[in-house]
Amino acid sequence: MLWLLFFLVTAIRADLCQPDAENAFKVRLSIRTALGDKAYAWDTNEEYLFKAMVAFSMRKVPNRETTEISHVLLCNVTQRVSFWFVVTDPSRNHTLPAVEVQSAIRMNRNRINNAFFLNDQTLEFLRIPSTLAPPTDPSVPIWIIIFGVIFCIVLVATMLLILSGIQQHRRKNKGPSEMEDIEDKCENVITIENGIPCDPLDMKGGHINDAFVTEDERLTPL
Amino acid sequence: MAGTPGPDPPADGGGEARPAWDSKLQYLLSCVGFAVGLGNLWRFPYLCQTYGGGAFLIPYVVALAFEGIPLFHIELAVGQRLRRGSVGVWTAISPYLGGVGLGCFTVSFLVSLYYNTVLTWVLWYLLNSFQHPLPWSACPLDLNRTGLEQECRDSSPVSYFWYRRTLNVSADISDGGPVQWRLLLCLAVSWAVVYLCVIRGIETTGKAIYFTALFPYLVLTAFLVRGLTLPGAMQGLTYLFTPDLRVLQNPRVWLDAATQIFFSLSLAFGGHIAFASYNPPRNNCRRDAVSIALVNSMTSLYASVAVFSVLGFKAASDHGQCLDRNILHLINAFDLPEQSVSRDTYTAALVRLNASQPAQVAGLPLEACRLEDFLDKSASGTGLAFIVFTEAVLHMPGAPVWAVLFFAMLFSLGLSSMFGNMESIITPLLDLGVMPRRVPKEVLTGLACLLCFLMATCFTLRSGSYWLEIFDQYAAALNLILLAFFEVIGVVYVYGMKRFCDDVAWMTGRRPGFYWRATWKVVSPLLLLTIFVAYIALLASSPPHYKAWNPRYERFPSRQEKPYPGWVLAACALLSFLPTLWVPVVALGQLLARCREKTRDPPQDGRPKPRGGRAC
């Protein structure tokens, strides 16, 4: 008689947890993808931990503080590793509504992930969407900083070039207006030969000798 | 330069002597930098890939030998001999040909506008590359934070970043939209950098060119070395370079090879004429022309090897990810253990599962993953640089470093070409004496850059990229071909082949041989005429249309083909013919002026006195 009762209870309990049952969720883990060599094997102890995490999440929901590990049922564990789970109420006859389970899991998703060293992509709760992380934008976009640096460098360099150009212009205007040599880049070097500076021999203040006509003026231009 | 008296040295107008290069290397690097531009990187590899890999080199070399090098030699020789910018040179050859110089000047101006806008886009990407993860690696969240932004989800993060975050492109060319302030800022910096380098003409560009011309080669080598060590690179290279000789029967291949050589060497802009005009009069321009043209072609080849190795890596990586997605579908659907199906065993597993449970397999969203499909995804132009290559860089370890290097390389490639463009604008202005002599050169270059910057702001509108395509296709292509044709005809038939050969002999020490004379007299003009006619035929064969990025299009993310509205077509026609219109206008103007002179002063001794050749 007792055995019959036991079988009846397990049969009812088995009915509660089935693929695509009401209020049941499918979970899929990708342990080897996440951890590579450090992957652990999925055994009954890990299942126990999972049940504990789900029970923990449910206990945080008001009115469900009495959820026990035995209320969480797992079934259809495959090699993939994937399985279905339901959470029953204390009477073990009904399953808790999917909405409650969903919100409980979402609230504690991070802790459940961390317990298994996984993340949202490798520990999937199908039909429970995860909240996406907010974008981590810095207060000042990086491109503006680099832009500011480049702009300042270019501005300073341009100013320097313009200023040096103005200085060169002024030097050129002051100096060779008396020299007859029109070609620029001619420096006023005072050469000293035999101890006598050649300065007095310079043509500073001299006259253009009209006997020597430059080549350009003699030939007809094109 | 008063020195060895050559045949009729032209007057320099007195006053300052013409600026000169500090060294021959500076001049060579400037010409190489002008010729080697963005097209070597993103047009040549695409042509190689589309036209049968290695087989494309045959029409390319033919075009180089019969069109590229002869035209290039003419430009360098003419500039070096007559020692003026493009406007001065053609006016000196014949007053009736002054329009050719003005046409070159106008085309250079139009090209500068949009070329620097491309540099603006490159600069924007460069600024955004200094972060990890790169901003084009993931989609942003939508407003509710429940999922990803829809436009990004439907296309890809890379396309989204390009079309939305960078261009903020509108769905139609008539929809101008506001000026994008981010692009405007980058445009200002681009023009500021150009001004900084061009501020005193070749005095400053000559210093900057050492960096901007050599840095791209360093980066290309780095990419080549890195690319060849990545998985999938060799497959990419073999697939893309395997020659398919059947394509040579397609006349389109020859047309594209000829146009590629033409635009790759930056002929008919007037930039090479300007550069050569600063040379000493006795310089071997023939050797320069051949060596620079060869360096340009070698660079194209070198760049393609680097680009193809990275693209091969990207194709292999995409192929692997495609397989992984399929494998995930399989093991999720059939609850197989993780990593039980690898990329190599995927096909066998699929066959086995299809045999046992075909209905379930048929219900899975499996993609067809073939490596050739991924290798065939070719792109040229901005598509290659900003979409395909940026995605490839994402997969490389140390992605931000490679992104920074890549965009810095693009920027310096474009910058060295901009130097040539700006020289071809500024040198004629200086020679014409547009500003009084007291005004320093810095002011002239500043005004030119400022004007270009203000006009280029129209490319920072939301429809800017569509307008850029129009400028690229219509303003540059046809005009340059026509102007080059007039250049060859002008030198060979108006200036005179014998006179030109004498000049070249004086400058280089050897008379041009049969090859040069034959190509200048017959082959090049014929080739140019053929290219022009073929180009017109190609443009006329289909009504002009553009590809718009429209998120509301049913077949999004494919681009929607739209015809140009009427007013845009009018603008295209204007751009196509306005620069070349200078040639007949100036010729007619000169003719009218001569006729009026003849009727006003009848010649005293019965011999018409030829006046000076300045068009002003």
mmCIF file of C-alpha atoms in Angstrom, chain B residues 5-199:
data_model
loop_
_atom_site.group_PDB
_atom_site.id
_atom_site.type_symbol
_atom_site.label_atom_id
_atom_site.label_comp_id
_atom_site.label_asym_id
_atom_site.label_seq_id
_atom_site.Cartn_x
_atom_site.Cartn_y
_atom_site.Cartn_z
ATOM 1 C CA PRO B 5 71.539 79.441 -71.426
ATOM 2 C CA GLY B 6 69.142 76.908 -72.852
ATOM 3 C CA PRO B 7 66.920 77.498 -75.829
ATOM 4 C CA ASP B 8 64.775 80.542 -74.930
ATOM 5 C CA PRO B 9 64.520 80.315 -71.137
ATOM 6 C CA PRO B 10 61.215 81.884 -70.180
ATOM 7 C CA ALA B 11 61.282 85.052 -68.094
ATOM 8 C CA ASP B 12 60.424 84.450 -64.489
ATOM 9 C CA GLY B 13 58.886 87.884 -64.140
ATOM 10 C CA GLY B 14 61.866 89.323 -62.278
ATOM 11 C CA GLY B 15 61.842 89.660 -58.500
ATOM 12 C CA GLU B 16 62.271 86.424 -56.511
ATOM 13 C CA ALA B 17 63.729 83.349 -58.104
ATOM 14 C CA ARG B 18 61.471 80.366 -58.444
ATOM 15 C CA PRO B 19 61.457 78.109 -55.359
ATOM 16 C CA ALA B 20 63.434 74.933 -55.785
ATOM 17 C CA TRP B 21 63.515 71.484 -54.263
ATOM 18 C CA ASP B 22 66.009 70.914 -51.473
ATOM 19 C CA SER B 23 67.084 67.667 -53.075
ATOM 20 C CA LYS B 24 66.168 65.302 -55.899
ATOM 21 C CA LEU B 25 64.790 62.871 -53.340
ATOM 22 C CA GLN B 26 62.227 65.429 -52.179
ATOM 23 C CA TYR B 27 61.004 65.881 -55.726
ATOM 24 C CA LEU B 28 60.790 62.147 -56.377
ATOM 25 C CA LEU B 29 58.993 61.525 -53.102
ATOM 26 C CA SER B 30 56.520 64.312 -53.846
ATOM 27 C CA CYS B 31 55.681 62.847 -57.228
ATOM 28 C CA VAL B 32 55.450 59.350 -55.803
ATOM 29 C CA GLY B 33 53.282 60.624 -52.956
ATOM 30 C CA PHE B 34 50.985 62.400 -55.394
ATOM 31 C CA ALA B 35 50.671 59.364 -57.631
ATOM 32 C CA VAL B 36 50.326 56.806 -54.840
ATOM 33 C CA GLY B 37 47.001 57.511 -53.240
ATOM 34 C CA LEU B 38 43.947 55.843 -51.881
ATOM 35 C CA GLY B 39 43.171 54.295 -55.250
ATOM 36 C CA ASN B 40 46.285 52.115 -55.102
ATOM 37 C CA LEU B 41 44.904 50.573 -51.953
ATOM 38 C CA TRP B 42 41.233 50.238 -52.598
ATOM 39 C CA ARG B 43 40.736 50.247 -56.333
ATOM 40 C CA PHE B 44 43.541 48.147 -57.734
ATOM 41 C CA PRO B 45 42.969 45.080 -55.475
ATOM 42 C CA TYR B 46 39.284 45.177 -56.329
ATOM 43 C CA LEU B 47 40.020 45.260 -60.059
ATOM 44 C CA CYS B 48 42.497 42.410 -59.679
ATOM 45 C CA GLN B 49 39.913 40.372 -57.862
ATOM 46 C CA THR B 50 37.036 41.093 -60.250
ATOM 47 C CA TYR B 51 39.002 40.613 -63.420
ATOM 48 C CA GLY B 52 40.558 37.232 -62.982
ATOM 49 C CA GLY B 53 43.340 37.805 -60.504
ATOM 50 C CA GLY B 54 46.785 37.723 -62.030
ATOM 51 C CA ALA B 55 45.369 37.947 -65.544
ATOM 52 C CA PHE B 56 44.493 41.591 -64.931
ATOM 53 C CA LEU B 57 48.177 42.438 -64.837
ATOM 54 C CA ILE B 58 48.432 41.938 -68.592
ATOM 55 C CA PRO B 59 46.118 44.776 -69.657
ATOM 56 C CA TYR B 60 47.499 46.800 -66.775
ATOM 57 C CA VAL B 61 51.096 46.556 -67.983
ATOM 58 C CA VAL B 62 50.033 47.214 -71.565
ATOM 59 C CA ALA B 63 48.194 50.359 -70.495
ATOM 60 C CA LEU B 64 51.170 51.431 -68.390
ATOM 61 C CA ALA B 65 53.557 51.072 -71.307
ATOM 62 C CA PHE B 66 51.443 52.703 -73.982
ATOM 63 C CA GLU B 67 49.526 55.304 -72.062
ATOM 64 C CA GLY B 68 50.748 55.907 -68.544
ATOM 65 C CA ILE B 69 54.473 56.378 -68.978
ATOM 66 C CA PRO B 70 54.362 58.426 -72.224
ATOM 67 C CA LEU B 71 51.785 60.860 -70.848
ATOM 68 C CA PHE B 72 53.672 61.131 -67.596
ATOM 69 C CA HIS B 73 56.906 61.891 -69.433
ATOM 70 C CA ILE B 74 55.198 64.658 -71.378
ATOM 71 C CA GLU B 75 53.899 66.294 -68.218
ATOM 72 C CA LEU B 76 57.225 66.240 -66.432
ATOM 73 C CA ALA B 77 59.144 67.409 -69.493
ATOM 74 C CA VAL B 78 56.773 70.264 -70.235
ATOM 75 C CA GLY B 79 56.725 71.473 -66.645
ATOM 76 C CA GLN B 80 60.472 71.277 -66.250
ATOM 77 C CA ARG B 81 61.138 72.980 -69.533
ATOM 78 C CA LEU B 82 58.661 75.838 -69.315
ATOM 79 C CA ARG B 83 58.998 76.222 -65.529
ATOM 80 C CA ARG B 84 55.439 77.229 -64.822
ATOM 81 C CA GLY B 85 52.284 75.771 -63.374
ATOM 82 C CA SER B 86 49.638 74.237 -65.599
ATOM 83 C CA VAL B 87 47.965 77.486 -66.653
ATOM 84 C CA GLY B 88 51.257 79.188 -67.504
ATOM 85 C CA VAL B 89 52.629 76.189 -69.365
ATOM 86 C CA TRP B 90 49.756 75.788 -71.775
ATOM 87 C CA THR B 91 49.482 79.495 -72.353
ATOM 88 C CA ALA B 92 53.188 79.529 -73.146
ATOM 89 C CA ILE B 93 52.829 76.699 -75.670
ATOM 90 C CA SER B 94 50.068 78.477 -77.445
ATOM 91 C CA PRO B 95 47.656 81.183 -76.285
ATOM 92 C CA TYR B 96 44.822 79.203 -77.802
ATOM 93 C CA LEU B 97 45.585 76.311 -75.478
ATOM 94 C CA GLY B 98 45.347 78.369 -72.310
ATOM 95 C CA GLY B 99 42.000 76.743 -71.616
ATOM 96 C CA VAL B 100 43.686 73.387 -71.028
ATOM 97 C CA GLY B 101 45.535 74.840 -68.075
ATOM 98 C CA LEU B 102 42.396 76.446 -66.732
ATOM 99 C CA GLY B 103 40.550 73.166 -67.159
ATOM 100 C CA CYS B 104 43.235 71.313 -65.191
ATOM 101 C CA PHE B 105 43.050 74.000 -62.539
ATOM 102 C CA THR B 106 39.272 73.654 -62.225
ATOM 103 C CA VAL B 107 39.387 69.863 -62.069
ATOM 104 C CA SER B 108 42.071 70.001 -59.382
ATOM 105 C CA PHE B 109 39.911 72.379 -57.393
ATOM 106 C CA LEU B 110 36.839 70.148 -57.628
ATOM 107 C CA VAL B 111 38.847 67.054 -56.768
ATOM 108 C CA SER B 112 40.453 68.738 -53.739
ATOM 109 C CA LEU B 113 37.010 69.424 -52.352
ATOM 110 C CA TYR B 114 35.861 65.856 -52.255
ATOM 111 C CA TYR B 115 39.216 64.181 -51.753
ATOM 112 C CA ASN B 116 39.692 65.947 -48.461
ATOM 113 C CA THR B 117 36.202 64.885 -47.423
ATOM 114 C CA VAL B 118 37.313 61.278 -47.765
ATOM 115 C CA LEU B 119 40.259 62.201 -45.545
ATOM 116 C CA THR B 120 37.737 63.641 -43.086
ATOM 117 C CA TRP B 121 36.023 60.271 -42.874
ATOM 118 C CA VAL B 122 39.386 58.574 -42.404
ATOM 119 C CA LEU B 123 40.236 61.038 -39.642
ATOM 120 C CA TRP B 124 36.931 60.347 -37.893
ATOM 121 C CA TYR B 125 37.663 56.635 -37.876
ATOM 122 C CA LEU B 126 41.198 57.302 -36.721
ATOM 123 C CA LEU B 127 39.927 59.336 -33.771
ATOM 124 C CA ASN B 128 37.555 56.538 -32.872
ATOM 125 C CA SER B 129 40.199 53.836 -33.030
ATOM 126 C CA PHE B 130 41.852 54.794 -29.769
ATOM 127 C CA GLN B 131 39.530 52.717 -27.631
ATOM 128 C CA HIS B 132 38.956 49.094 -26.775
ATOM 129 C CA PRO B 133 36.547 47.593 -27.714
ATOM 130 C CA LEU B 134 36.297 49.421 -31.012
ATOM 131 C CA PRO B 135 32.987 51.256 -31.409
ATOM 132 C CA TRP B 136 32.079 49.324 -34.566
ATOM 133 C CA SER B 137 32.419 45.937 -32.882
ATOM 134 C CA ALA B 138 29.016 45.788 -31.216
ATOM 135 C CA CYS B 139 25.567 47.164 -31.771
ATOM 136 C CA PRO B 140 24.296 49.809 -29.382
ATOM 137 C CA LEU B 141 21.193 49.126 -27.288
ATOM 138 C CA ASP B 142 17.869 50.519 -28.352
ATOM 139 C CA LEU B 143 15.903 53.072 -26.365
ATOM 140 C CA ASN B 144 14.203 50.591 -24.041
ATOM 141 C CA ARG B 145 17.451 48.755 -23.346
ATOM 142 C CA THR B 146 15.639 45.498 -24.091
ATOM 143 C CA GLY B 147 17.482 44.669 -27.263
ATOM 144 C CA LEU B 148 19.861 45.944 -29.879
ATOM 145 C CA GLU B 149 19.136 48.897 -32.147
ATOM 146 C CA GLN B 150 17.050 47.593 -35.005
ATOM 147 C CA GLU B 151 18.934 49.158 -37.882
ATOM 148 C CA CYS B 152 22.142 47.672 -36.524
ATOM 149 C CA ARG B 153 20.600 44.303 -35.904
ATOM 150 C CA ASP B 154 19.310 44.048 -39.453
ATOM 151 C CA SER B 155 22.576 44.997 -41.094
ATOM 152 C CA SER B 156 25.795 44.685 -39.095
ATOM 153 C CA PRO B 157 27.606 46.740 -36.456
ATOM 154 C CA VAL B 158 30.244 47.806 -38.965
ATOM 155 C CA SER B 159 27.725 49.004 -41.565
ATOM 156 C CA TYR B 160 25.701 50.690 -38.840
ATOM 157 C CA PHE B 161 28.730 52.615 -37.589
ATOM 158 C CA TRP B 162 29.581 53.722 -41.118
ATOM 159 C CA TYR B 163 26.154 54.716 -42.346
ATOM 160 C CA ARG B 164 24.574 55.958 -39.137
ATOM 161 C CA ARG B 165 27.300 56.994 -36.719
ATOM 162 C CA THR B 166 29.690 58.458 -39.268
ATOM 163 C CA LEU B 167 27.677 59.687 -42.242
ATOM 164 C CA ASN B 168 24.206 59.726 -40.686
ATOM 165 C CA VAL B 169 23.141 59.191 -44.271
ATOM 166 C CA SER B 170 19.700 60.140 -45.459
ATOM 167 C CA ALA B 171 17.586 57.812 -47.531
ATOM 168 C CA ASP B 172 17.473 60.080 -50.548
ATOM 169 C CA ILE B 173 19.827 62.520 -52.218
ATOM 170 C CA SER B 174 17.256 65.320 -52.229
ATOM 171 C CA ASP B 175 16.940 65.004 -48.471
ATOM 172 C CA GLY B 176 19.859 67.192 -47.472
ATOM 173 C CA GLY B 177 19.475 67.304 -43.751
ATOM 174 C CA PRO B 178 21.519 69.400 -41.345
ATOM 175 C CA VAL B 179 25.298 69.669 -41.359
ATOM 176 C CA GLN B 180 26.818 66.930 -39.206
ATOM 177 C CA TRP B 181 28.884 68.781 -36.616
ATOM 178 C CA ARG B 182 31.221 65.859 -35.967
ATOM 179 C CA LEU B 183 32.165 65.644 -39.611
ATOM 180 C CA LEU B 184 32.438 69.428 -39.774
ATOM 181 C CA LEU B 185 34.976 69.404 -36.946
ATOM 182 C CA CYS B 186 36.989 66.673 -38.627
ATOM 183 C CA LEU B 187 36.793 68.565 -41.921
ATOM 184 C CA ALA B 188 38.188 71.661 -40.217
ATOM 185 C CA VAL B 189 41.095 69.671 -38.791
ATOM 186 C CA SER B 190 41.771 68.021 -42.169
ATOM 187 C CA TRP B 191 41.984 71.339 -43.913
ATOM 188 C CA ALA B 192 44.063 72.739 -41.065
ATOM 189 C CA VAL B 193 46.541 69.904 -41.487
ATOM 190 C CA VAL B 194 46.634 70.449 -45.252
ATOM 191 C CA TYR B 195 47.189 74.179 -44.722
ATOM 192 C CA LEU B 196 49.942 73.487 -42.224
ATOM 193 C CA CYS B 197 51.796 71.376 -44.761
ATOM 194 C CA VAL B 198 51.144 73.525 -47.836
ATOM 195 C CA ILE B 199 51.588 76.889 -46.137
#
